[in-house]
Amino acid sequence: MIVALADFLHELDELAAAGGAVLGGAADQAALETARVEFLGAKSGRLKTLQKGLGSVAGSDKPAAGKRFNEVKQLLEAALANAQSRLASADAAPSGPPLDPTQPGPRPTLGHLHPLTQTIEELKEIMGRLGFTVADGPEIEDERHNFEALNIPADHPARDPLENFFLATAGATAGSPDAGLPGGRPLLLRSQTSTVQIRVMEQQPPPVRIIALGRVYRPDTADATHYPMFHQIEGLLVDRHVTMADLKSMLRLFAASYLGREVHIRFRPSFFPFTEPSVEVDMSWGDRWIEMGGAGMVDPNVLRAVGYDPEQVTGFAFGLGVERVCARRHGVADIREFYKNDVRFLHQF
Ligand code: DAH
């Protein structure tokens, strides 16, 4: 039996139309699979059945019939692939209740400043209200600013190379004329922010009313109250008729502002080369006294070293540990916590 080419092509067209519609309209995976078997099934799908009919087309018509057959086959395969990807992306879409754009979104977790940075900002703010402006100095210092102008003589134990982080060039030892960088001047990581007192006074005539906050370095073994790097707040006030009573009132105001209640200040006689007289400053903590740092009246030798006249002006200075005041306020028992970067600790501030 010979099938006319026109009839064969007509059946192909009908199959293409029906297959495209059913495959394209499949609502879920099961419906698509049924449609696939019906149209593209390898054993008895409708396309397969038609392929068998190809043998009945007259020999001269076979190329035209075969060409159209292949086109329809490709068309149905494409319709199947489209339907598969359409249903796959529908599966990936969230089920459950529809999106409600009026609901608040999930809150992103926000970080915050490190507790020491927060403390530094707050101390600047408090001292700013008392009329002190912020001054800055380098962390790599020379011996003049770290020691000499601060009246610390060459044989003072604080200048021992083992007590400081000297930056020596190869072959040069700390304290020797060719140590440090550049030009052979010995340089070191500053061991105290008192260096900034000198830098400020060198730059301007009195009166001076500054604070300096920053990192200082000492080769100390880390423990609950020591670390090779820590922070200090330094204060300096130089003017006519400045007295120790001014120093104590100012420190009391400062402590009360930061700790937020009536705090007692205690001065214990002490010695620093750059102040005379010198005191250790304690603050009351419950029934205990906590040492916060040192203070005193600026030594006349320091004023002379920067070209000030000690007969005309006097001044007070103080230096407190930032870690200590911060730890004291928040009840932190070990300052090493500040440097561990443990978010469970930092999160609390
Ligand atoms: N620079 C001292 C230290 O690091 C602290 C200090 C004491 C600073 C007395 C001062 C001061 O300004 O007057 O131990």
CSV table of C-alpha atoms and ligand atoms in Angstrom, one decimal:
chain,number,residue,atom,x,y,z
A,1,MET,CA,0.0,0.0,0.0
A,2,ILE,CA,1.3,3.4,-1.0
A,3,VAL,CA,0.5,6.4,1.1
A,4,ALA,CA,0.2,9.7,-0.8
A,5,LEU,CA,2.8,12.3,0.2
A,6,ALA,CA,0.1,14.9,0.9
A,7,ASP,CA,-1.7,12.6,3.4
A,8,PHE,CA,1.6,11.8,5.1
A,9,LEU,CA,2.5,15.5,5.5
A,10,HIS,CA,-1.0,16.3,6.7
A,11,GLU,CA,-0.7,13.7,9.5
A,12,LEU,CA,2.7,15.1,10.4
A,13,ASP,CA,1.2,18.6,10.7
A,14,GLU,CA,-1.7,17.4,12.9
A,15,LEU,CA,0.8,15.5,15.1
A,16,ALA,CA,3.0,18.6,15.4
A,17,ALA,CA,0.0,20.8,16.4
A,18,ALA,CA,-1.5,18.3,18.9
A,19,GLY,CA,1.9,17.4,20.4
A,20,GLY,CA,2.9,21.1,20.8
A,21,ALA,CA,-0.3,21.9,22.6
A,22,VAL,CA,-0.3,18.9,24.9
A,23,LEU,CA,3.4,19.1,25.8
A,24,GLY,CA,3.2,22.9,26.2
A,25,GLY,CA,0.1,22.7,28.4
A,26,ALA,CA,1.2,20.0,30.8
A,27,ALA,CA,0.5,21.3,34.3
A,28,ASP,CA,2.9,19.1,36.3
A,29,GLN,CA,5.6,16.5,35.9
A,30,ALA,CA,3.2,13.6,35.8
A,31,ALA,CA,1.1,15.1,33.0
A,32,LEU,CA,4.3,15.9,31.0
A,33,GLU,CA,5.5,12.3,31.3
A,34,THR,CA,2.2,11.0,30.0
A,35,ALA,CA,2.4,13.4,27.1
A,36,ARG,CA,6.0,12.4,26.4
A,37,VAL,CA,5.1,8.7,26.2
A,38,GLU,CA,2.1,9.5,24.0
A,39,PHE,CA,4.0,11.6,21.4
A,40,LEU,CA,7.7,10.7,21.7
A,41,GLY,CA,7.5,7.2,23.3
A,42,ALA,CA,10.3,5.0,21.8
A,43,LYS,CA,8.1,2.0,21.3
A,44,SER,CA,4.6,3.1,20.4
A,45,GLY,CA,4.6,6.9,20.6
A,46,ARG,CA,2.6,8.6,17.9
A,47,LEU,CA,5.7,9.9,16.2
A,48,LYS,CA,7.2,6.4,16.1
A,49,THR,CA,4.0,5.1,14.6
A,50,LEU,CA,4.2,7.7,11.9
A,51,GLN,CA,7.8,6.9,11.2
A,52,LYS,CA,6.8,3.4,10.4
A,53,GLY,CA,4.4,4.9,7.8
A,54,LEU,CA,7.3,6.6,6.1
A,55,GLY,CA,8.1,3.2,4.5
A,56,SER,CA,4.8,3.3,2.6
A,57,VAL,CA,5.5,6.7,0.9
A,58,ALA,CA,6.5,6.4,-2.7
A,59,GLY,CA,10.2,6.2,-3.3
A,60,SER,CA,10.5,9.6,-5.1
A,61,ASP,CA,8.5,11.3,-2.3
A,62,LYS,CA,10.7,9.9,0.5
A,63,PRO,CA,13.2,12.8,0.7
A,64,ALA,CA,10.4,15.4,1.2
A,65,ALA,CA,8.5,13.2,3.6
A,66,GLY,CA,11.7,12.4,5.6
A,67,LYS,CA,12.7,16.1,5.8
A,68,ARG,CA,9.3,17.1,7.2
A,69,PHE,CA,9.3,14.1,9.6
A,70,ASN,CA,12.7,15.3,11.0
A,71,GLU,CA,11.4,18.9,11.4
A,72,VAL,CA,8.3,17.7,13.4
A,73,LYS,CA,10.5,15.4,15.5
A,74,GLN,CA,12.7,18.3,16.4
A,75,LEU,CA,9.7,20.5,17.1
A,76,LEU,CA,8.2,18.0,19.6
A,77,GLU,CA,11.6,17.4,21.3
A,78,ALA,CA,12.0,21.2,21.7
A,79,ALA,CA,8.4,21.4,23.1
A,80,LEU,CA,9.3,18.7,25.7
A,81,ALA,CA,12.5,20.4,26.7
A,82,ASN,CA,10.7,23.8,27.2
A,83,ALA,CA,8.0,22.1,29.3
A,84,GLN,CA,10.7,20.4,31.4
A,85,SER,CA,12.5,23.6,32.2
A,86,ARG,CA,9.3,25.5,32.8
A,87,LEU,CA,8.1,22.9,35.4
A,88,ALA,CA,11.6,22.8,37.0
A,89,SER,CA,11.7,26.5,37.7
A,90,ALA,CA,8.1,26.4,39.0
A,91,ASP,CA,9.3,23.7,41.4
A,92,ALA,CA,12.1,25.9,42.6
A,93,ALA,CA,9.8,28.8,43.3
A,94,PRO,CA,8.8,29.0,47.0
A,95,SER,CA,5.6,27.4,48.0
A,96,GLY,CA,3.8,28.5,51.1
A,97,PRO,CA,1.9,31.7,51.7
A,98,PRO,CA,2.3,34.4,49.0
A,99,LEU,CA,4.8,37.2,49.5
A,100,ASP,CA,3.5,40.0,51.8
A,101,PRO,CA,5.5,43.2,50.9
A,102,THR,CA,4.0,45.0,53.9
A,103,GLN,CA,5.8,42.7,56.4
A,104,PRO,CA,9.1,44.0,57.9
A,105,GLY,CA,12.2,42.3,56.4
A,106,PRO,CA,14.7,40.3,58.4
A,107,ARG,CA,17.1,42.7,60.2
A,108,PRO,CA,20.7,42.6,59.1
A,109,THR,CA,23.1,42.1,62.0
A,110,LEU,CA,25.0,45.4,62.5
A,111,GLY,CA,28.5,45.6,64.0
A,112,HIS,CA,29.7,48.4,66.2
A,113,LEU,CA,32.9,50.2,67.2
A,114,HIS,CA,35.4,48.3,69.4
A,115,PRO,CA,34.9,49.0,73.1
A,116,LEU,CA,38.3,50.8,73.2
A,117,THR,CA,37.4,52.9,70.2
A,118,GLN,CA,34.1,53.8,71.9
A,119,THR,CA,36.0,54.7,75.1
A,120,ILE,CA,38.5,56.9,73.2
A,121,GLU,CA,35.6,58.7,71.4
A,122,GLU,CA,33.9,59.2,74.7
A,123,LEU,CA,37.0,60.5,76.5
A,124,LYS,CA,37.6,63.0,73.6
A,125,GLU,CA,34.0,64.2,74.0
A,126,ILE,CA,34.3,64.6,77.8
A,127,MET,CA,37.7,66.4,77.6
A,128,GLY,CA,36.3,68.5,74.7
A,129,ARG,CA,33.6,69.8,77.0
A,130,LEU,CA,36.4,70.8,79.5
A,131,GLY,CA,38.1,72.8,76.7
A,132,PHE,CA,40.8,70.4,75.6
A,133,THR,CA,41.5,69.9,71.9
A,134,VAL,CA,42.9,66.6,70.5
A,135,ALA,CA,46.5,66.6,69.4
A,136,ASP,CA,48.3,63.8,67.6
A,137,GLY,CA,51.8,62.4,67.4
A,138,PRO,CA,53.7,59.6,65.6
A,139,GLU,CA,53.9,56.1,67.0
A,140,ILE,CA,57.5,55.9,65.8
A,141,GLU,CA,59.5,58.4,67.8
A,142,ASP,CA,63.0,59.7,68.4
A,143,GLU,CA,64.7,59.8,71.7
A,144,ARG,CA,64.3,63.5,72.1
A,145,HIS,CA,60.5,63.3,72.2
A,146,ASN,CA,60.2,60.0,74.0
A,147,PHE,CA,62.9,60.8,76.6
A,148,GLU,CA,65.3,63.8,76.5
A,149,ALA,CA,62.8,66.7,76.3
A,150,LEU,CA,60.8,64.9,79.0
A,151,ASN,CA,63.8,65.3,81.3
A,152,ILE,CA,64.5,61.5,81.2
A,153,PRO,CA,68.3,61.3,81.4
A,154,ALA,CA,70.4,58.8,79.4
A,155,ASP,CA,71.0,56.5,82.4
A,156,HIS,CA,67.3,56.3,83.4
A,157,PRO,CA,66.1,52.7,83.6
A,158,ALA,CA,63.1,53.6,81.3
A,159,ARG,CA,65.6,54.1,78.5
A,160,ASP,CA,67.0,50.6,78.8
A,161,PRO,CA,66.9,48.9,75.3
A,162,LEU,CA,65.2,46.0,77.1
A,163,GLU,CA,62.4,48.2,78.2
A,164,ASN,CA,61.6,49.6,74.8
A,165,PHE,CA,61.0,48.6,71.2
A,166,PHE,CA,63.9,50.2,69.5
A,167,LEU,CA,64.0,50.1,65.7
A,168,ALA,CA,67.6,49.4,65.0
A,169,THR,CA,69.2,49.1,61.5
A,170,ALA,CA,71.2,45.9,60.9
A,171,GLY,CA,74.4,45.9,62.9
A,172,ALA,CA,73.4,48.9,65.0
A,173,THR,CA,72.3,48.6,68.6
A,174,ALA,CA,69.8,50.8,70.4
A,175,GLY,CA,71.3,53.8,71.9
A,176,SER,CA,74.4,53.8,69.6
A,177,PRO,CA,74.7,56.8,67.3
A,178,ASP,CA,74.1,54.7,64.1
A,179,ALA,CA,71.0,52.9,65.4
A,180,GLY,CA,67.5,53.6,64.0
A,181,LEU,CA,66.3,55.1,60.8
A,182,PRO,CA,67.1,57.4,59.0
A,183,GLY,CA,70.4,59.2,59.3
A,184,GLY,CA,71.5,57.0,62.2
A,185,ARG,CA,69.1,58.7,64.7
A,186,PRO,CA,67.8,56.0,67.1
A,187,LEU,CA,64.0,55.5,66.7
A,188,LEU,CA,61.6,53.5,68.8
A,189,LEU,CA,57.9,52.7,69.1
A,190,ARG,CA,56.8,55.4,71.6
A,191,SER,CA,56.5,54.0,75.1
A,192,GLN,CA,54.2,56.8,76.3
A,193,THR,CA,51.9,59.5,74.8
A,194,SER,CA,53.8,62.1,76.8
A,195,THR,CA,55.8,62.5,73.6
A,196,VAL,CA,52.9,64.5,72.2
A,197,GLN,CA,53.3,67.1,75.1
A,198,ILE,CA,56.7,68.0,73.6
A,199,ARG,CA,55.5,67.9,70.0
A,200,VAL,CA,52.6,70.4,70.8
A,201,MET,CA,54.7,72.8,72.9
A,202,GLU,CA,57.4,72.9,70.3
A,203,GLN,CA,54.9,74.0,67.7
A,204,GLN,CA,53.0,76.7,69.7
A,205,PRO,CA,53.5,79.3,72.5
A,206,PRO,CA,51.4,78.9,75.7
A,207,PRO,CA,48.6,78.6,76.7
A,208,VAL,CA,48.2,74.9,75.8
A,209,ARG,CA,45.2,72.8,76.6
A,210,ILE,CA,45.4,69.4,74.8
A,211,ILE,CA,44.8,65.7,75.1
A,212,ALA,CA,46.4,63.0,73.0
A,213,LEU,CA,45.1,59.5,72.7
A,214,GLY,CA,46.8,56.6,71.1
A,215,ARG,CA,48.8,53.4,71.1
A,216,VAL,CA,52.0,53.0,73.1
A,217,TYR,CA,54.4,50.0,73.1
A,218,ARG,CA,56.4,48.3,75.8
A,219,PRO,CA,58.0,44.8,75.8
A,220,ASP,CA,55.9,43.6,78.7
A,221,THR,CA,54.7,40.0,79.1
A,222,ALA,CA,50.9,39.9,78.5
A,223,ASP,CA,48.8,39.3,81.6
A,224,ALA,CA,45.5,40.5,83.0
A,225,THR,CA,46.8,44.1,83.3
A,226,HIS,CA,49.6,44.3,80.8
A,227,TYR,CA,50.0,44.0,77.1
A,228,PRO,CA,52.9,44.9,74.8
A,229,MET,CA,50.6,47.4,73.1
A,230,PHE,CA,48.1,49.5,74.9
A,231,HIS,CA,46.4,52.9,74.8
A,232,GLN,CA,46.9,56.0,76.8
A,233,ILE,CA,45.1,59.3,77.2
A,234,GLU,CA,47.5,62.1,77.9
A,235,GLY,CA,46.5,65.6,79.0
A,236,LEU,CA,48.5,68.8,79.2
A,237,LEU,CA,47.4,72.2,80.4
A,238,VAL,CA,50.0,75.1,80.5
A,239,ASP,CA,49.0,78.6,81.3
A,240,ARG,CA,49.6,81.3,84.0
A,241,HIS,CA,48.8,80.3,87.6
A,242,VAL,CA,48.0,76.7,87.0
A,243,THR,CA,48.0,74.8,90.2
A,244,MET,CA,47.7,71.2,91.5
A,245,ALA,CA,44.2,72.1,92.7
A,246,ASP,CA,43.2,72.6,89.0
A,247,LEU,CA,44.7,69.2,88.2
A,248,LYS,CA,42.7,67.4,90.9
A,249,SER,CA,39.4,69.2,90.1
A,250,MET,CA,39.8,68.5,86.4
A,251,LEU,CA,40.5,64.8,87.0
A,252,ARG,CA,37.6,64.5,89.4
A,253,LEU,CA,35.2,66.0,86.8
A,254,PHE,CA,36.7,63.8,84.1
A,255,ALA,CA,36.3,60.6,86.2
A,256,ALA,CA,32.8,61.5,87.3
A,257,SER,CA,31.8,62.2,83.7
A,258,TYR,CA,33.1,59.0,82.4
A,259,LEU,CA,32.1,56.7,85.2
A,260,GLY,CA,28.8,58.5,85.6
A,261,ARG,CA,28.6,59.0,89.3
A,262,GLU,CA,30.4,60.5,92.3
A,263,VAL,CA,33.9,59.1,92.0
A,264,HIS,CA,36.6,59.8,94.5
A,265,ILE,CA,40.1,60.7,93.3
A,266,ARG,CA,43.2,60.0,95.4
A,267,PHE,CA,46.7,61.3,94.8
A,268,ARG,CA,49.7,59.3,96.0
A,269,PRO,CA,53.1,60.9,96.0
A,270,SER,CA,55.3,59.4,93.2
A,271,PHE,CA,58.0,60.3,90.8
A,272,PHE,CA,58.1,61.0,87.1
A,273,PRO,CA,61.0,62.8,85.5
A,274,PHE,CA,58.7,65.2,83.6
A,275,THR,CA,56.6,66.3,86.5
A,276,GLU,CA,57.4,67.9,89.9
A,277,PRO,CA,55.7,67.1,92.1
A,278,SER,CA,54.4,63.8,90.7
A,279,VAL,CA,51.5,61.7,91.8
A,280,GLU,CA,49.8,58.4,91.0
A,281,VAL,CA,46.1,58.8,90.4
A,282,ASP,CA,43.7,56.4,92.0
A,283,MET,CA,39.9,56.3,91.6
A,284,SER,CA,37.5,54.7,94.0
A,285,TRP,CA,35.9,51.4,92.9
A,286,GLY,CA,33.4,50.1,95.4
A,287,ASP,CA,35.5,49.8,98.5
A,288,ARG,CA,38.7,49.6,96.5
A,289,TRP,CA,41.1,52.1,95.0
A,290,ILE,CA,42.2,51.5,91.4
A,291,GLU,CA,45.3,53.0,89.9
A,292,MET,CA,44.5,54.8,86.7
A,293,GLY,CA,47.9,56.5,85.8
A,294,GLY,CA,50.2,59.3,86.7
A,295,ALA,CA,50.0,63.0,86.8
A,296,GLY,CA,51.8,66.1,88.2
A,297,MET,CA,52.9,69.6,87.6
A,298,VAL,CA,55.0,70.0,84.5
A,299,ASP,CA,58.7,70.0,85.5
A,300,PRO,CA,60.4,73.4,84.7
A,301,ASN,CA,63.1,71.5,82.8
A,302,VAL,CA,60.4,70.3,80.3
A,303,LEU,CA,59.1,73.8,79.9
A,304,ARG,CA,62.6,75.1,79.3
A,305,ALA,CA,63.3,72.2,76.8
A,306,VAL,CA,60.5,73.6,74.5
A,307,GLY,CA,61.5,77.2,75.0
A,308,TYR,CA,58.8,78.1,77.5
A,309,ASP,CA,59.6,80.3,80.5
A,310,PRO,CA,58.8,78.5,83.8
A,311,GLU,CA,58.8,81.9,85.6
A,312,GLN,CA,55.8,82.9,83.4
A,313,VAL,CA,53.8,79.8,83.0
A,314,THR,CA,53.0,76.6,84.9
A,315,GLY,CA,51.2,73.5,83.9
A,316,PHE,CA,49.8,70.1,84.8
A,317,ALA,CA,49.9,66.9,82.9
A,318,PHE,CA,48.4,63.4,83.3
A,319,GLY,CA,48.6,60.1,81.6
A,320,LEU,CA,45.9,57.4,82.1
A,321,GLY,CA,45.5,53.9,80.6
A,322,VAL,CA,42.5,53.7,78.3
A,323,GLU,CA,42.2,49.9,78.8
A,324,ARG,CA,42.1,50.5,82.5
A,325,VAL,CA,39.3,53.1,82.6
A,326,CYS,CA,37.3,51.1,80.0
A,327,ALA,CA,37.8,47.8,82.0
A,328,ARG,CA,37.0,49.5,85.2
A,329,ARG,CA,33.7,50.9,83.9
A,330,HIS,CA,32.5,47.6,82.3
A,331,GLY,CA,33.9,45.3,84.9
A,332,VAL,CA,36.3,43.6,82.5
A,333,ALA,CA,38.8,41.5,84.6
A,334,ASP,CA,41.4,40.8,81.9
A,335,ILE,CA,42.6,43.4,79.3
A,336,ARG,CA,43.6,40.6,76.9
A,337,GLU,CA,39.9,40.2,76.2
A,338,PHE,CA,40.1,43.5,74.3
A,339,TYR,CA,42.5,42.0,71.7
A,340,LYS,CA,41.1,38.6,71.1
A,341,ASN,CA,38.5,39.6,68.5
A,342,ASP,CA,36.0,37.2,70.1
A,343,VAL,CA,32.6,38.6,69.0
A,344,ARG,CA,30.9,37.0,72.0
A,345,PHE,CA,32.9,39.4,74.1
A,346,LEU,CA,32.8,42.4,71.8
A,347,HIS,CA,29.1,42.0,71.2
A,348,GLN,CA,28.4,43.1,74.8
A,349,PHE,CA,29.5,46.7,74.4
B,1,DAH,N1,53.9,58.8,80.8
B,1,DAH,C1,53.7,58.1,82.0
B,1,DAH,C2,53.7,56.6,81.9
B,1,DAH,O1,53.5,56.1,80.7
B,1,DAH,C3,52.3,58.5,82.6
B,1,DAH,C4,52.3,59.9,83.0
B,1,DAH,C5,52.7,60.3,84.3
B,1,DAH,C6,51.9,60.9,82.1
B,1,DAH,C7,52.7,61.6,84.7
B,1,DAH,C8,51.9,62.2,82.5
B,1,DAH,C9,52.3,62.5,83.8
B,1,DAH,O2,51.6,63.2,81.7
B,1,DAH,O3,52.3,63.8,84.2
B,1,DAH,O4,53.9,55.9,82.8
